[in-house]
Every structure is written in C-alpha cells, then in structure tokens.
Amino acid sequence: IIYRLSLPTFEGIKGKNPALLQLENFILERALAQTSERLQAFQTMNATARYLDLLERKPHFIQKLSLTHLASYLGINNASLSKIRARLK
C-alpha cells in the first residue's frame, strides 16, 4: 500500500512519531551516501571503469535500463557506451 501525503501533513505526523523521523533520516542518509559515491566515481573513474563498476554492483540496471538511459546514468553518450560494450565482449 502506498500513501500520498502533503508535506505539511507529513511534517505533522512526523512530529508526533519519532520512528518516522528516524526513517526519514535513514532514507536521507542513504540518498546522500549514494550521491556521494556516484559523484566520486565521476571524478575518479573513466567511463569504462564506471560501466564495469555498475556491472559488478548493480547488474540489474544493465539488464533493465535501455542503452540510452544507461549511457545517461554513466554520463556518456550512446556511441561511447556501445564502444565500451564492444571492447568488453
């Protein structure tokens, strides 16, 4: 079941329930960690290394995403992704 709440409603409920505040903090911390890892990968890895890292850590992304979306996620164009995939086969 998925519930949709307005921000003011959620803030009110969260104020009365510390478990929701902890859940929100947990989600935000995970999102920050993932964003930091991704930013570090862009700064320290080349496109091939980013592709191999993604293949190792999240193979379901490679299987489920279209090549266009995959290339965008890796920060490269479709042609570069195709060349990387061809070299690795």
Short mmCIF file of C-alpha atoms in Angstrom, two decimals:
data_model
loop_
_atom_site.label_atom_id
_atom_site.label_comp_id
_atom_site.label_asym_id
_atom_site.label_seq_id
_atom_site.Cartn_x
_atom_site.Cartn_y
_atom_site.Cartn_z
CA ILE A 1 0.00 0.00 0.00
CA ILE A 2 1.32 3.41 -0.92
CA TYR A 3 0.08 6.53 0.80
CA ARG A 4 0.48 10.02 -0.54
CA LEU A 5 0.70 12.88 1.94
CA SER A 6 1.24 16.58 1.57
CA LEU A 7 4.44 17.88 3.13
CA PRO A 8 2.64 19.76 5.94
CA THR A 9 0.63 16.64 6.80
CA PHE A 10 3.78 14.51 6.84
CA GLU A 11 5.61 17.06 8.99
CA GLY A 12 2.74 16.99 11.50
CA ILE A 13 2.69 13.20 11.67
CA LYS A 14 6.47 13.04 11.86
CA GLY A 15 6.46 15.42 14.83
CA LYS A 16 4.22 13.02 16.74
CA ASN A 17 6.03 9.82 15.75
CA PRO A 18 9.82 9.64 16.32
CA ALA A 19 10.04 6.41 14.30
CA LEU A 20 9.02 8.33 11.17
CA LEU A 21 11.69 10.92 11.88
CA GLN A 22 14.27 8.13 12.19
CA LEU A 23 13.03 6.59 8.93
CA GLU A 24 13.28 9.92 7.14
CA ASN A 25 16.83 10.43 8.44
CA PHE A 26 17.80 6.92 7.37
CA ILE A 27 16.45 7.49 3.85
CA LEU A 28 18.19 10.86 3.57
CA GLU A 29 21.50 9.43 4.80
CA ARG A 30 21.32 6.59 2.25
CA ALA A 31 20.50 9.02 -0.56
CA LEU A 32 23.41 11.26 0.43
CA ALA A 33 25.81 8.30 0.57
CA GLN A 34 24.71 7.08 -2.88
CA THR A 35 25.02 10.56 -4.36
CA SER A 36 28.48 10.97 -2.84
CA GLU A 37 29.61 7.60 -4.24
CA ARG A 38 28.31 8.48 -7.68
CA LEU A 39 29.99 11.89 -7.64
CA GLN A 40 33.27 10.32 -6.55
CA ALA A 41 33.01 7.78 -9.37
CA PHE A 42 32.54 10.58 -11.91
CA GLN A 43 35.60 12.35 -10.57
CA THR A 44 37.95 9.38 -10.26
CA MET A 45 36.88 6.78 -12.86
CA ASN A 46 36.82 6.79 -16.62
CA ALA A 47 33.68 5.69 -18.48
CA THR A 48 34.81 2.07 -18.83
CA ALA A 49 35.56 1.79 -15.13
CA ARG A 50 32.16 3.32 -14.26
CA TYR A 51 30.46 0.78 -16.55
CA LEU A 52 32.38 -2.15 -15.02
CA ASP A 53 31.64 -0.89 -11.51
CA LEU A 54 27.95 -0.62 -12.33
CA LEU A 55 28.00 -4.07 -13.91
CA GLU A 56 29.51 -5.50 -10.73
CA ARG A 57 27.43 -3.61 -8.17
CA LYS A 58 24.06 -3.33 -9.94
CA PRO A 59 23.78 -5.81 -12.82
CA HIS A 60 20.00 -5.43 -12.80
CA PHE A 61 20.46 -1.84 -14.04
CA ILE A 62 22.27 -3.13 -17.12
CA GLN A 63 19.52 -5.67 -17.79
CA LYS A 64 16.53 -3.39 -17.21
CA LEU A 65 17.58 0.05 -18.46
CA SER A 66 17.59 1.00 -22.11
CA LEU A 67 21.02 1.77 -23.52
CA THR A 68 20.08 5.43 -23.81
CA HIS A 69 19.19 5.65 -20.12
CA LEU A 70 22.22 3.59 -19.14
CA ALA A 71 24.54 5.90 -21.08
CA SER A 72 22.92 8.91 -19.44
CA TYR A 73 23.32 7.36 -15.98
CA LEU A 74 27.02 6.78 -16.72
CA GLY A 75 27.43 10.32 -18.03
CA ILE A 76 28.41 9.28 -21.57
CA ASN A 77 26.75 9.22 -24.98
CA ASN A 78 25.26 6.16 -26.67
CA ALA A 79 28.16 5.76 -29.09
CA SER A 80 30.70 5.67 -26.24
CA LEU A 81 28.63 3.08 -24.38
CA SER A 82 28.42 0.92 -27.50
CA LYS A 83 32.21 1.10 -27.95
CA ILE A 84 32.79 0.16 -24.30
CA ARG A 85 30.42 -2.79 -24.53
CA ALA A 86 32.01 -3.97 -27.81
CA ARG A 87 35.53 -3.80 -26.32
CA LEU A 88 34.49 -5.82 -23.28
CA LYS A 89 32.91 -8.67 -25.24
#
